[in-house]
Amino acid sequence: MTRTTTQSSLGRAVLIGAVAGVIASLVMAMYAMMAAYAKDTGFFTPLYHIASLVTNDADMMKSMKADQMNGDAFTFLFGPAILGAMIHMMTGAMYGAVFGVIASKLRLGLAALAGVGMVYGFGVFVMSAYIGLPLAASIFNSGDPIKNMAEMAGWGTFIIEHLMYGVALGALVAVGLARSRTATVTAKAAATVRH
């Protein structure tokens, strides 16, 4: 294997992982939003909670209070919702890119990689809850809503969200890597036939 092939394979694994991470972050977000709705804290509140990394927590509190006091579970604030979604998807892409590289070295099938993804999702939970979020809260001076996100969302909910992220990530990366390998083998075979 040449250096160019190795770099190309690594780049492909990063891209596959990043795209899978974005999609998996949407799976995670959908669960978080349904959990928030079930807890009467506002369907879109998780997006405003994430956005409070760089804004204040007023939008999050407005959404929570609207649901609890008025029964309005669907308070939608466009700017903070988009900001929260973008931060969440970028974070998902970053963790996904790392997973893509790891998965490309493992060469496992769909079910096994989904299982590895679940374990990875738990690792992302630990990293986020105990290191990433407190560090981000300190860097962006965003305080307790970010620092204590796992506690505010509910530890069980926060763990399940991350496990779902991991399973979706593992399955999507498995499919992406399998397609990439098939395309590479097909291209090499076609090149060999031409010569």
XYZ file of N, CA and C in Angstrom:
585
model
N 0.848 -1.169 0.000
C 0.000 0.000 0.000
C 0.895 1.235 0.000
N 0.590 2.152 -0.871
C 1.396 3.369 -0.970
C 0.934 4.400 0.038
N 1.784 5.392 0.228
C 1.449 6.473 1.166
C 0.185 7.211 0.706
N 0.049 7.425 -0.595
C -1.125 8.111 -1.136
C -2.389 7.306 -0.865
N -2.314 5.980 -1.054
C -3.461 5.124 -0.789
C -3.843 5.184 0.682
N -2.849 5.167 1.567
C -3.113 5.240 3.001
C -3.766 6.568 3.358
N -3.247 7.671 2.811
C -3.833 8.985 3.078
C -5.253 9.059 2.534
N -5.455 8.491 1.349
C -6.778 8.489 0.740
C -7.756 7.671 1.583
N -7.320 6.513 2.062
C -8.166 5.671 2.912
C -8.501 6.375 4.215
N -7.516 7.038 4.798
C -7.734 7.771 6.040
C -8.719 8.917 5.812
N -8.527 9.650 4.738
C -9.435 10.752 4.414
C -10.857 10.277 4.204
N -10.997 9.139 3.519
C -12.321 8.560 3.289
C -12.965 8.154 4.619
N -12.174 7.544 5.506
C -12.692 7.117 6.815
C -13.139 8.317 7.642
N -12.358 9.394 7.596
C -12.726 10.620 8.317
C -14.035 11.180 7.760
N -14.144 11.251 6.439
C -15.353 11.789 5.806
C -16.578 10.926 6.106
N -16.427 9.617 5.962
C -17.539 8.704 6.249
C -17.973 8.857 7.704
N -17.001 8.908 8.604
C -17.313 9.067 10.023
C -17.982 10.389 10.329
N -17.499 11.461 9.709
C -18.075 12.790 9.962
C -19.520 12.866 9.478
N -19.784 12.369 8.281
C -21.156 12.382 7.750
C -22.058 11.498 8.614
N -21.562 10.316 8.967
C -22.333 9.425 9.839
C -22.573 10.077 11.197
N -21.585 10.820 11.687
C -21.722 11.514 12.967
C -22.805 12.573 12.942
N -22.919 13.281 11.833
C -23.988 14.282 11.699
C -25.351 13.591 11.730
N -25.495 12.524 10.964
C -26.778 11.811 10.925
C -27.094 11.203 12.294
N -26.094 10.594 12.924
C -26.292 9.999 14.251
C -26.647 11.066 15.286
N -26.088 12.271 15.123
C -26.424 13.354 16.059
C -27.889 13.765 15.903
N -28.436 13.611 14.710
C -29.860 13.901 14.493
C -30.737 12.847 15.171
N -30.299 11.582 15.114
C -31.011 10.508 15.824
C -31.025 10.822 17.319
N -29.867 11.190 17.826
C -29.726 11.541 19.239
C -30.622 12.728 19.604
N -30.616 13.743 18.772
C -31.409 14.948 19.035
C -32.901 14.642 19.036
N -33.329 13.784 18.125
C -34.754 13.436 18.079
C -35.177 12.756 19.382
N -34.330 11.862 19.888
C -34.643 11.219 21.164
C -34.672 12.257 22.286
N -33.679 13.134 22.315
C -33.609 14.165 23.366
C -34.852 15.049 23.340
N -35.306 15.399 22.150
C -36.475 16.265 22.023
C -37.750 15.538 22.455
N -37.863 14.257 22.106
C -39.030 13.489 22.552
C -39.008 13.308 24.069
N -37.821 13.096 24.633
C -37.703 12.963 26.090
C -38.082 14.273 26.775
N -37.633 15.399 26.226
C -37.981 16.705 26.801
C -39.492 16.930 26.734
N -40.096 16.543 25.630
C -41.553 16.657 25.487
C -42.258 15.803 26.540
N -41.786 14.568 26.718
C -42.396 13.661 27.697
C -42.236 14.172 29.130
N -41.172 14.911 29.385
C -40.918 15.461 30.728
C -41.574 16.831 30.932
N -42.321 17.289 29.926
C -42.979 18.605 29.983
C -41.989 19.750 30.158
N -40.860 19.644 29.465
C -39.884 20.741 29.516
C -39.724 21.419 28.160
N -40.577 21.087 27.207
C -40.552 21.742 25.901
C -39.793 20.943 24.860
N -40.463 20.644 23.767
C -39.900 19.813 22.705
C -38.578 20.358 22.168
N -38.493 21.655 21.944
C -37.290 22.245 21.352
C -36.255 22.682 22.387
N -36.557 22.495 23.660
C -35.647 22.936 24.721
C -34.232 22.383 24.580
N -34.021 21.106 24.179
C -32.639 20.636 24.038
C -31.803 21.481 23.063
N -32.433 21.991 22.014
C -31.693 22.839 21.069
C -31.283 24.150 21.723
N -32.190 24.730 22.499
C -31.877 25.994 23.179
C -30.847 25.767 24.285
N -30.901 24.588 24.887
C -29.928 24.232 25.922
C -28.524 24.198 25.310
N -28.390 23.563 24.163
C -27.092 23.497 23.482
C -26.649 24.892 23.056
N -27.579 25.679 22.527
C -27.247 27.043 22.086
C -26.769 27.910 23.233
N -27.169 27.576 24.463
C -26.747 28.388 25.613
C -25.241 28.308 25.854
N -24.547 27.481 25.073
C -23.083 27.481 25.109
C -22.552 28.863 24.756
N -23.170 29.497 23.754
C -22.675 30.795 23.281
C -23.696 31.928 23.449
N -24.894 31.600 23.915
C -25.895 32.624 24.227
C -26.218 32.487 25.715
N -27.161 33.267 26.204
C -27.565 33.047 27.596
C -28.633 31.956 27.631
N -29.058 31.584 28.816
C -30.018 30.492 28.934
C -31.478 30.957 28.908
N -31.724 32.210 28.558
C -33.085 32.758 28.570
C -34.023 32.013 27.620
N -33.537 31.641 26.430
C -34.393 30.937 25.471
C -34.759 29.548 25.986
N -33.796 28.882 26.601
C -34.062 27.574 27.189
C -35.129 27.700 28.282
N -34.973 28.676 29.139
C -35.925 28.875 30.234
C -37.307 29.278 29.702
N -37.337 30.094 28.657
C -38.608 30.511 28.051
C -39.365 29.292 27.534
N -38.663 28.392 26.862
C -39.276 27.187 26.318
C -39.784 26.280 27.436
N -38.965 26.112 28.467
C -39.363 25.255 29.590
C -40.583 25.817 30.313
N -40.573 27.116 30.559
C -41.683 27.746 31.282
C -42.964 27.751 30.451
N -42.832 27.944 29.138
C -44.018 27.938 28.273
C -44.708 26.587 28.341
N -43.931 25.513 28.393
C -44.523 24.182 28.480
C -45.123 23.953 29.860
N -44.385 24.280 30.893
C -44.837 23.994 32.256
C -45.997 24.883 32.701
N -46.013 26.133 32.287
C -47.057 27.057 32.753
C -48.247 27.159 31.808
N -47.982 27.082 30.517
C -49.049 27.291 29.529
C -49.392 26.037 28.735
N -48.641 24.974 28.933
C -48.866 23.763 28.155
C -48.416 23.889 26.713
N -47.585 24.884 26.408
C -47.079 25.089 25.049
C -45.753 24.344 24.898
N -45.832 23.098 24.480
C -44.647 22.248 24.371
C -43.812 22.549 23.135
N -44.339 23.360 22.220
C -43.655 23.560 20.947
C -43.253 25.014 20.710
N -42.745 25.677 21.726
C -42.226 27.034 21.569
C -40.993 26.956 20.676
N -41.073 27.592 19.495
C -39.965 27.516 18.539
C -39.356 28.896 18.336
N -38.065 28.982 18.580
C -37.298 30.216 18.399
C -36.232 29.916 17.351
N -36.420 30.435 16.145
C -35.626 30.042 14.987
C -34.115 30.157 15.210
N -33.633 31.324 15.569
C -32.187 31.535 15.702
C -31.522 30.592 16.689
N -32.010 30.539 17.933
C -31.398 29.629 18.899
C -31.534 28.152 18.510
N -32.643 27.798 17.857
C -32.825 26.407 17.431
C -31.782 26.024 16.387
N -31.569 26.893 15.407
C -30.569 26.624 14.366
C -29.172 26.588 14.970
N -28.874 27.525 15.849
C -27.563 27.563 16.502
C -27.316 26.284 17.304
N -28.295 25.866 18.089
C -28.154 24.634 18.867
C -27.968 23.419 17.979
N -28.738 23.359 16.884
C -28.613 22.235 15.951
C -27.237 22.211 15.299
N -26.737 23.372 14.909
C -25.416 23.434 14.263
C -24.302 23.003 15.225
N -24.349 23.487 16.455
C -23.336 23.093 17.443
C -23.394 21.584 17.663
N -24.606 21.058 17.776
C -24.777 19.627 18.023
C -24.271 18.792 16.856
N -24.601 19.189 15.631
C -24.164 18.427 14.456
C -22.655 18.516 14.255
N -22.065 19.671 14.535
C -20.602 19.794 14.410
C -19.900 18.903 15.431
N -20.443 18.849 16.632
C -19.870 17.974 17.654
C -20.018 16.515 17.233
N -21.189 16.169 16.711
C -21.412 14.814 16.215
C -20.470 14.455 15.084
N -20.204 15.405 14.195
C -19.272 15.172 13.084
C -17.861 14.935 13.598
N -17.452 15.703 14.597
C -16.105 15.553 15.153
C -15.931 14.165 15.776
N -16.855 13.783 16.654
C -16.764 12.453 17.264
C -16.905 11.364 16.205
N -17.729 11.605 15.197
C -17.903 10.641 14.116
C -16.649 10.448 13.294
N -15.925 11.530 13.018
C -14.680 11.432 12.249
C -13.665 10.562 12.980
N -13.558 10.747 14.279
C -12.641 9.922 15.083
C -13.075 8.460 15.018
N -14.371 8.221 15.156
C -14.874 6.850 15.093
C -14.637 6.238 13.713
N -14.794 7.023 12.664
C -14.562 6.519 11.310
C -13.157 5.977 11.140
N -12.179 6.678 11.690
C -10.784 6.222 11.611
C -10.612 4.927 12.403
N -11.157 4.889 13.607
C -11.054 3.680 14.438
C -11.713 2.501 13.730
N -12.916 2.713 13.226
C -13.678 1.648 12.575
C -12.982 1.134 11.322
N -12.307 2.016 10.594
C -11.626 1.585 9.367
C -10.496 0.612 9.671
N -9.951 0.682 10.863
C -8.870 -0.227 11.264
C -9.421 -1.556 11.779
N -10.666 -1.569 12.249
C -11.249 -2.771 12.850
C -11.764 -3.763 11.815
N -12.298 -3.268 10.713
C -12.854 -4.104 9.641
C -13.903 -5.093 10.158
N -14.903 -4.563 10.835
C -15.999 -5.366 11.370
C -17.248 -5.182 10.521
N -18.170 -6.113 10.658
C -19.442 -6.023 9.953
C -20.409 -5.077 10.644
N -21.595 -4.977 10.085
C -22.606 -4.029 10.548
C -22.978 -4.221 12.016
N -23.377 -5.430 12.397
C -23.831 -5.664 13.773
C -22.703 -5.425 14.772
N -21.523 -5.938 14.462
C -20.389 -5.769 15.381
C -20.008 -4.299 15.510
N -20.002 -3.583 14.399
C -19.627 -2.166 14.447
C -20.710 -1.334 15.146
N -21.966 -1.735 15.028
C -23.027 -1.055 15.786
C -22.808 -1.264 17.283
N -22.386 -2.468 17.673
C -22.072 -2.741 19.078
C -20.874 -1.950 19.563
N -19.836 -1.898 18.742
C -18.662 -1.085 19.080
C -19.078 0.384 19.165
N -19.965 0.789 18.270
C -20.475 2.159 18.290
C -21.209 2.474 19.583
N -21.957 1.504 20.098
C -22.667 1.727 21.362
C -21.665 1.968 22.497
N -20.615 1.168 22.529
C -19.568 1.356 23.539
C -18.910 2.723 23.346
N -18.646 3.080 22.098
C -18.061 4.386 21.785
C -19.004 5.508 22.237
N -20.301 5.325 21.997
C -21.288 6.313 22.434
C -21.249 6.516 23.937
N -21.062 5.427 24.684
C -20.937 5.562 26.137
C -19.662 6.327 26.485
N -18.595 6.058 25.741
C -17.352 6.814 25.947
C -17.537 8.294 25.654
N -18.299 8.605 24.616
C -18.595 10.006 24.290
C -19.404 10.634 25.423
N -20.343 9.877 25.984
C -21.105 10.371 27.137
C -20.166 10.742 28.286
N -19.276 9.824 28.636
C -18.345 10.065 29.749
C -17.478 11.281 29.445
N -16.936 11.318 28.238
C -16.075 12.437 27.829
C -16.846 13.763 27.888
N -18.060 13.752 27.381
C -18.864 14.979 27.356
C -19.263 15.428 28.755
N -19.834 14.515 29.524
C -20.380 14.874 30.834
C -19.313 15.317 31.824
N -18.156 14.679 31.768
C -17.154 14.931 32.804
C -15.977 15.801 32.365
N -15.780 15.931 31.052
C -14.641 16.731 30.574
C -15.090 17.805 29.588
N -15.699 17.386 28.479
C -16.029 18.311 27.393
C -16.966 19.438 27.776
N -18.083 19.111 28.398
C -19.056 20.149 28.751
C -18.551 21.081 29.852
N -17.954 20.559 30.932
C -17.388 21.492 31.920
C -16.291 22.382 31.328
N -15.476 21.822 30.442
C -14.422 22.609 29.797
C -15.026 23.678 28.890
N -16.020 23.292 28.082
C -16.688 24.257 27.197
C -17.366 25.355 28.009
N -17.993 24.988 29.130
C -18.647 25.985 29.988
C -17.638 26.991 30.512
N -16.451 26.504 30.825
C -15.396 27.391 31.325
C -14.856 28.295 30.215
N -14.593 27.720 29.055
C -14.034 28.482 27.930
C -15.010 29.561 27.460
N -16.283 29.208 27.318
C -17.285 30.139 26.792
C -18.029 30.898 27.886
N -17.640 30.665 29.133
C -18.263 31.331 30.277
C -19.787 31.162 30.251
N -20.226 29.930 29.966
C -21.661 29.675 29.828
C -22.291 29.054 31.068
N -21.514 28.764 32.069
C -22.043 28.382 33.371
C -22.712 27.034 33.470
N -23.585 26.940 34.466
C -24.193 25.668 34.844
C -25.036 24.983 33.767
N -25.796 25.704 32.927
C -26.587 24.987 31.926
C -25.738 24.074 31.029
N -24.520 24.480 30.725
C -23.645 23.637 29.914
C -22.859 22.685 30.807
N -22.277 23.204 31.854
C -21.469 22.381 32.761
C -22.271 21.194 33.293
N -23.517 21.419 33.629
C -24.367 20.384 34.231
C -25.433 19.867 33.269
N -25.127 19.847 31.977
C -26.122 19.449 30.982
C -26.668 18.049 31.248
N -25.798 17.106 31.583
C -26.261 15.733 31.815
C -27.251 15.678 32.972
N -26.963 16.398 34.020
C -27.853 16.424 35.183
C -29.174 17.108 34.843
N -29.112 18.209 34.110
C -30.328 18.948 33.755
C -31.216 18.153 32.801
N -30.600 17.449 31.866
C -31.368 16.631 30.923
C -31.878 15.363 31.599
N -31.184 14.949 32.637
C -31.463 13.680 33.315
C -30.385 12.692 32.915
N -29.695 12.147 33.915
C -28.569 11.247 33.618
C -28.987 10.087 32.730
N -30.120 9.459 33.027
C -30.579 8.327 32.222
C -30.844 8.720 30.782
N -31.523 9.830 30.604
C -31.802 10.333 29.255
C -30.506 10.633 28.519
N -29.574 11.277 29.204
C -28.310 11.674 28.576
C -27.498 10.447 28.161
N -27.513 9.411 28.990
C -26.802 8.177 28.634
C -27.468 7.520 27.431
N -28.791 7.374 27.467
C -29.503 6.726 26.357
C -29.279 7.484 25.052
N -29.319 8.809 25.097
C -29.056 9.618 23.896
C -27.716 9.243 23.277
N -26.706 9.122 24.113
C -25.360 8.837 23.619
C -25.217 7.395 23.134
N -25.908 6.467 23.778
C -25.895 5.088 23.295
C -26.556 5.008 21.925
N -27.675 5.727 21.755
C -28.349 5.755 20.453
C -27.446 6.378 19.391
N -26.766 7.459 19.756
C -25.800 8.081 18.841
C -24.772 7.041 18.407
N -24.230 6.304 19.366
C -23.189 5.330 19.063
C -23.659 4.209 18.160
N -24.846 3.667 18.425
C -25.378 2.584 17.589
C -25.605 3.083 16.166
N -26.249 4.235 16.037
C -26.488 4.799 14.701
C -25.165 5.083 14.001
N -24.217 5.650 14.725
C -22.901 5.950 14.157
C -22.223 4.678 13.669
N -22.201 3.645 14.513
C -21.555 2.393 14.134
C -22.178 1.772 12.899
N -23.508 1.742 12.850
C -24.199 1.154 11.698
C -23.940 1.955 10.425
N -24.025 3.273 10.522
C -23.810 4.119 9.339
C -22.372 4.049 8.841
N -21.426 4.027 9.756
C -20.016 3.922 9.353
C -19.761 2.559 8.717
N -20.351 1.499 9.264
C -20.185 0.165 8.682
C -20.661 0.144 7.234
N -21.825 0.722 6.990
C -22.362 0.772 5.624
C -21.462 1.625 4.732
N -21.053 2.781 5.223
C -20.194 3.671 4.432
C -18.851 3.051 4.097
N -18.226 2.411 5.077
C -16.924 1.780 4.823
C -17.058 0.597 3.874
N -18.133 -0.189 4.008
C -18.346 -1.324 3.107
C -18.514 -0.838 1.671
N -19.277 0.215 1.488
C -19.457 0.769 0.135
C -18.145 1.321 -0.408
N -17.381 1.959 0.444
C -16.101 2.526 0.032
C -15.127 1.427 -0.389
N -15.085 0.350 0.390
C -14.189 -0.773 0.049
C -14.613 -1.422 -1.255
N -15.925 -1.593 -1.450
C -16.433 -2.185 -2.687
C -16.073 -1.310 -3.881
N -16.227 -0.006 -3.735
C -15.893 0.919 -4.823
C -14.402 0.885 -5.123
N -13.572 0.777 -4.088
C -12.121 0.726 -4.284
C -11.721 -0.547 -5.011
N -12.284 -1.684 -4.600
C -11.975 -2.964 -5.247
C -12.429 -2.936 -6.700
N -13.613 -2.400 -6.959
C -14.133 -2.307 -8.325
C -13.239 -1.418 -9.186
N -12.793 -0.295 -8.649
C -11.921 0.617 -9.398
C -10.578 -0.037 -9.696
N -10.025 -0.773 -8.729
C -8.741 -1.462 -8.948
C -8.886 -2.551 -9.998
N -10.003 -3.272 -9.958
C -10.242 -4.326 -10.945
C -10.376 -3.730 -12.341
N -11.074 -2.619 -12.449
C -11.237 -1.962 -13.748
C -9.899 -1.458 -14.269
N -9.064 -0.935 -13.387
C -7.738 -0.448 -13.793
C -6.858 -1.597 -14.255
N -6.964 -2.749 -13.606
C -6.171 -3.918 -13.977
C -6.589 -4.436 -15.342
N -7.883 -4.451 -15.628
C -8.403 -4.930 -16.906
C -7.918 -4.032 -18.044
N -7.853 -2.722 -17.807
C -7.417 -1.783 -18.846
C -5.953 -1.978 -19.215
N -5.162 -2.437 -18.280
C -3.722 -2.605 -18.553
C -3.502 -3.961 -19.042
